[in-house]
Tab-separated table of C-alpha atoms in Angstrom:
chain	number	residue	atom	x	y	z
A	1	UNK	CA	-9.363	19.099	17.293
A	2	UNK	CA	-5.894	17.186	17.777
A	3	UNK	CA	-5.474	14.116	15.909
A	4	UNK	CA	-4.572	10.806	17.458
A	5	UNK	CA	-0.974	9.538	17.648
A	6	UNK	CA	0.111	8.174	14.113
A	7	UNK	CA	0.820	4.388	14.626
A	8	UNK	CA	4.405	3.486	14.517
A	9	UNK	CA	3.920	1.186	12.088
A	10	UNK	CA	2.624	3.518	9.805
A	11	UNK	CA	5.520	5.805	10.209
A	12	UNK	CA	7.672	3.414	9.584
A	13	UNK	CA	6.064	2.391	6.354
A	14	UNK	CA	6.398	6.073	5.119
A	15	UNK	CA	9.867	6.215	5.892
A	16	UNK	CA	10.559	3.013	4.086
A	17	UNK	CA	8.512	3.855	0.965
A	18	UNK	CA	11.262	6.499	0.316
A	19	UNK	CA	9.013	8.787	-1.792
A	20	UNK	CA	10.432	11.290	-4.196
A	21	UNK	CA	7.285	13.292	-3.536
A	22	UNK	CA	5.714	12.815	-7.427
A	23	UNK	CA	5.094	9.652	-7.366
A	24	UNK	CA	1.413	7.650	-8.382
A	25	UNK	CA	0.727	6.265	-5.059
A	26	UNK	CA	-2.025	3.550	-4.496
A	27	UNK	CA	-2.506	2.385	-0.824
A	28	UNK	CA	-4.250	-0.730	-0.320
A	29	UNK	CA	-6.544	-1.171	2.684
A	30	UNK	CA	-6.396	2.211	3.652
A	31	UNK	CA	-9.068	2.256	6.957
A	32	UNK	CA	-9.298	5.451	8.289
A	33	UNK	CA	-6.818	7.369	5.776
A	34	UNK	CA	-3.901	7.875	8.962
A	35	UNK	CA	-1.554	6.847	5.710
A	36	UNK	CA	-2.444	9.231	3.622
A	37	UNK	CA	-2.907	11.710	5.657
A	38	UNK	CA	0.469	11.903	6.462
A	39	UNK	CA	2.388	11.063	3.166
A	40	UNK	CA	-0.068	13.738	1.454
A	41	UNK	CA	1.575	16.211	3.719
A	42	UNK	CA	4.888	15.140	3.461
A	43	UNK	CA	5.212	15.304	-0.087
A	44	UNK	CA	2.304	17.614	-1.626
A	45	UNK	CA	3.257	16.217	-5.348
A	46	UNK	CA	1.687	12.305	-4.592
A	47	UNK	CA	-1.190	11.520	-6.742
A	48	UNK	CA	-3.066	9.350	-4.223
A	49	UNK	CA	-5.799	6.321	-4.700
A	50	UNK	CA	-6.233	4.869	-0.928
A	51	UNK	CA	-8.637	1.469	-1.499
A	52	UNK	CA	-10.194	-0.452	1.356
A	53	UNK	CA	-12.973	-2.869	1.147
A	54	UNK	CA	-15.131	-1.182	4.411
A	55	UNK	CA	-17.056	1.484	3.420
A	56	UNK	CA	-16.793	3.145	6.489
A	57	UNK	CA	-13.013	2.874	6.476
A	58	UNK	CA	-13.547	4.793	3.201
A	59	UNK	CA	-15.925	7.055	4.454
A	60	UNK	CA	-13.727	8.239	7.364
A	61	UNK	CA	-10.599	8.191	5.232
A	62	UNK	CA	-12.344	10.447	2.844
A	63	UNK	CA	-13.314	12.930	5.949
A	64	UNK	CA	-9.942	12.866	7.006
A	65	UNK	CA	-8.527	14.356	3.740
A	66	UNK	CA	-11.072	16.382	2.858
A	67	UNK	CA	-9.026	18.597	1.478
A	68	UNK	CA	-6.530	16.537	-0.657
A	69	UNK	CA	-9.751	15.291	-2.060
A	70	UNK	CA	-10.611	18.986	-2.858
A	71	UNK	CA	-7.372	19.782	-4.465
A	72	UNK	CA	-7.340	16.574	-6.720
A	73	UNK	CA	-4.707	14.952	-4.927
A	74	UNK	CA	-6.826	12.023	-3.450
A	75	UNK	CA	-9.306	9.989	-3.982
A	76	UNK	CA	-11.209	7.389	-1.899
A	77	UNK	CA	-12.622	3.961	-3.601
A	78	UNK	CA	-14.561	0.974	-1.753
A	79	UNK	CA	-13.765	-1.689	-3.234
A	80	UNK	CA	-12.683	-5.591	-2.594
A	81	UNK	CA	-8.571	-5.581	-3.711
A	82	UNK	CA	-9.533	-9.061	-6.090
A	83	UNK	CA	-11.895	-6.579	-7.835
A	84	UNK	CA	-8.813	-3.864	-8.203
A	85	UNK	CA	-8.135	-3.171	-11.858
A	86	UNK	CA	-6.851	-0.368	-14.488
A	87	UNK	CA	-11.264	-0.161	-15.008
A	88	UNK	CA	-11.908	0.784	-11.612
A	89	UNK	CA	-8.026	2.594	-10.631
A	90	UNK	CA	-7.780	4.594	-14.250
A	91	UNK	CA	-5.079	6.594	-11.754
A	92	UNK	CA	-2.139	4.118	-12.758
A	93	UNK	CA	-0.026	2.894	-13.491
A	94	UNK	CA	1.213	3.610	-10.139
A	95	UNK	CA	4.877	4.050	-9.596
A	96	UNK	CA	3.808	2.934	-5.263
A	97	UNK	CA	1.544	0.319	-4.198
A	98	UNK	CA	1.761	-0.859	-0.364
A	99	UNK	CA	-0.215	-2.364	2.221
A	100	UNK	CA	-0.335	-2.286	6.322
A	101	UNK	CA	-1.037	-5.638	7.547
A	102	UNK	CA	-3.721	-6.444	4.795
A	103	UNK	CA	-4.169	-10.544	5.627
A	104	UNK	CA	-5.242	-10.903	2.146
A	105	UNK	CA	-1.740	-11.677	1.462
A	106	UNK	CA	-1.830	-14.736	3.456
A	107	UNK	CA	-4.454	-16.204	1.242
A	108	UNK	CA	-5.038	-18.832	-1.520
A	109	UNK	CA	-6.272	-15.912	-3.675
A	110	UNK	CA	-3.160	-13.815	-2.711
A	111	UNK	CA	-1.264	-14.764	-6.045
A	112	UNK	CA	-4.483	-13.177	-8.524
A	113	UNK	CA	-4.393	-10.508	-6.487
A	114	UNK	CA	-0.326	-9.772	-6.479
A	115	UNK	CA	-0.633	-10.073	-10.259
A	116	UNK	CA	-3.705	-7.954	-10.912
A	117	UNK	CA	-1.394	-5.476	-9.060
A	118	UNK	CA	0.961	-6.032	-11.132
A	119	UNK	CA	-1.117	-5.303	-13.892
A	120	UNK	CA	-1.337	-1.969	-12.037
A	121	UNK	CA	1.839	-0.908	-12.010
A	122	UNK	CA	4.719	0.718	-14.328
A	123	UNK	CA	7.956	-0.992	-14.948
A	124	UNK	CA	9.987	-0.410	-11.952
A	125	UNK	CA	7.557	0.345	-9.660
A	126	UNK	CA	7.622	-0.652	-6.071
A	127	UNK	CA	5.427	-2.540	-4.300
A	128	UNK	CA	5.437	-2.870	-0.439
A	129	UNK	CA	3.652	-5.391	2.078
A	130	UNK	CA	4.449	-4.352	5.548
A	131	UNK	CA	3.412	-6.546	8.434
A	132	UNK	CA	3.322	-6.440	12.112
A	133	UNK	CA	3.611	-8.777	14.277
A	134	UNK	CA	5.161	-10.455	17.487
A	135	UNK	CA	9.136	-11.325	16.894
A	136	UNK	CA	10.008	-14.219	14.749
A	137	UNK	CA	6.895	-12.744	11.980
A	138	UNK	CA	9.470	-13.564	9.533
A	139	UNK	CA	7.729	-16.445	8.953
A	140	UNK	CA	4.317	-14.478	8.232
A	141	UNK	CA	5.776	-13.381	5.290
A	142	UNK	CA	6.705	-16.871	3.608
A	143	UNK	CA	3.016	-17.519	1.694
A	144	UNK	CA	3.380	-13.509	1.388
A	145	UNK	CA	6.250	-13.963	-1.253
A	146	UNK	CA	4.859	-17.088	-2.530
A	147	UNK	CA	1.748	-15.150	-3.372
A	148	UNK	CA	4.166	-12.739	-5.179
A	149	UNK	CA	5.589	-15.520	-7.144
A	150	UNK	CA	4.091	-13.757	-10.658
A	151	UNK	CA	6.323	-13.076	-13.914
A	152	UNK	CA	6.017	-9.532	-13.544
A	153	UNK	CA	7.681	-9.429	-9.776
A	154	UNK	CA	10.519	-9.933	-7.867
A	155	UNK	CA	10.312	-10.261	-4.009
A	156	UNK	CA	12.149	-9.990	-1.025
A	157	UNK	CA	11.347	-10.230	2.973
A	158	UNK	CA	13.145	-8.949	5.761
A	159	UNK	CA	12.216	-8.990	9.657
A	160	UNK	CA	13.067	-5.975	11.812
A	161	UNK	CA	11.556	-6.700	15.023
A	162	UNK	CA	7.683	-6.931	14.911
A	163	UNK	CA	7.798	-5.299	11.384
A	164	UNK	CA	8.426	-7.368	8.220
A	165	UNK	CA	8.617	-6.087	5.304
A	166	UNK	CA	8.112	-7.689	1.719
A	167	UNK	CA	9.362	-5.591	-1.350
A	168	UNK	CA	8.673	-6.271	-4.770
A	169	UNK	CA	9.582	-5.050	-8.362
A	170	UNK	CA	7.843	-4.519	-11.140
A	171	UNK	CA	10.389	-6.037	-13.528
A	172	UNK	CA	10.951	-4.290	-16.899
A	173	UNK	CA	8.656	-5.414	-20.114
């Protein structure tokens, strides 16, 4: 059976992430698994925790990489991102965190969130919030970078057409 077309969005976002291929890798709002899928092929070295608050996003994205799952490169957790901690991820600290138009960013609880990522992650580590939208979504990403406005990151936005992109740095302790 032939898989669907992957997104271009979601190429995109694997080409930006710029994976070394050994990288701790936590994708947030993960829905089907199309993501993973296709960055666990392109670099078989990821260690991979793909999150999404719908269990049957979870349950398909876990049938979808049944075998990274088999091999120990994946795994699959239901759970709400404000409930995301080093209890429930013992995986980290990620060196990759990134989302794909996950609205929770555009939230008042955005900023406990960004900084229970934080929490998350090793010094240096990346963290991406890509978003699509119509031209001028630039301005999307305003409370996005707000939200990120925690001690242990630094942010930046940039618009490319419908895709904007906010990065953000885990700075050093």
């Amino acid at each position: 059976m032939s898989r669907p077309r992957v997104p271009e969005r979601i190429l995109r976002a694997a080409d930006e992430l710029d994976l070394a291929g050994d990288e701790r890798v936590l994708e947030l709002g993960c829905g089907r698994g199309v993501a993973a899928e296709l960055l666990l092929a392109r670099h078989p070295g990821l260690r991979y925790l793909a999150v999404d608050r719908s269990a049957a996003a979870v349950a398909a994205a876990a049938a979808r990489n049944a075998a990274a799952i088999a091999q120990g490169r994946l795994r699959t957790l239901c759970c709400p991102l404000e409930e995301l901690g080093p209890d429930v991820a013992p995986e980290g600290p990620f060196d990759v965190v990134f989302a794909i138009n996950v609205h929770l960013f555009w939230t008042t609880t955005a900023t406990a969130v960004a900084q229970s990522l934080a929490d998350l992650m090793r010094p240096g580590a990346r963290l991406w919030l890509f978003f699509e939208g119509p031209s001028g979504a630039g301005r999307a990403a305003a409370p996005a970078l707000r939200s990120l406005d925690v001690p242990d990151l630094s942010a930046e936005a940039d618009e490319d057409g419908p895709l904007t992109i906010v990065r953000a740095t885990k700075r050093a302790a």
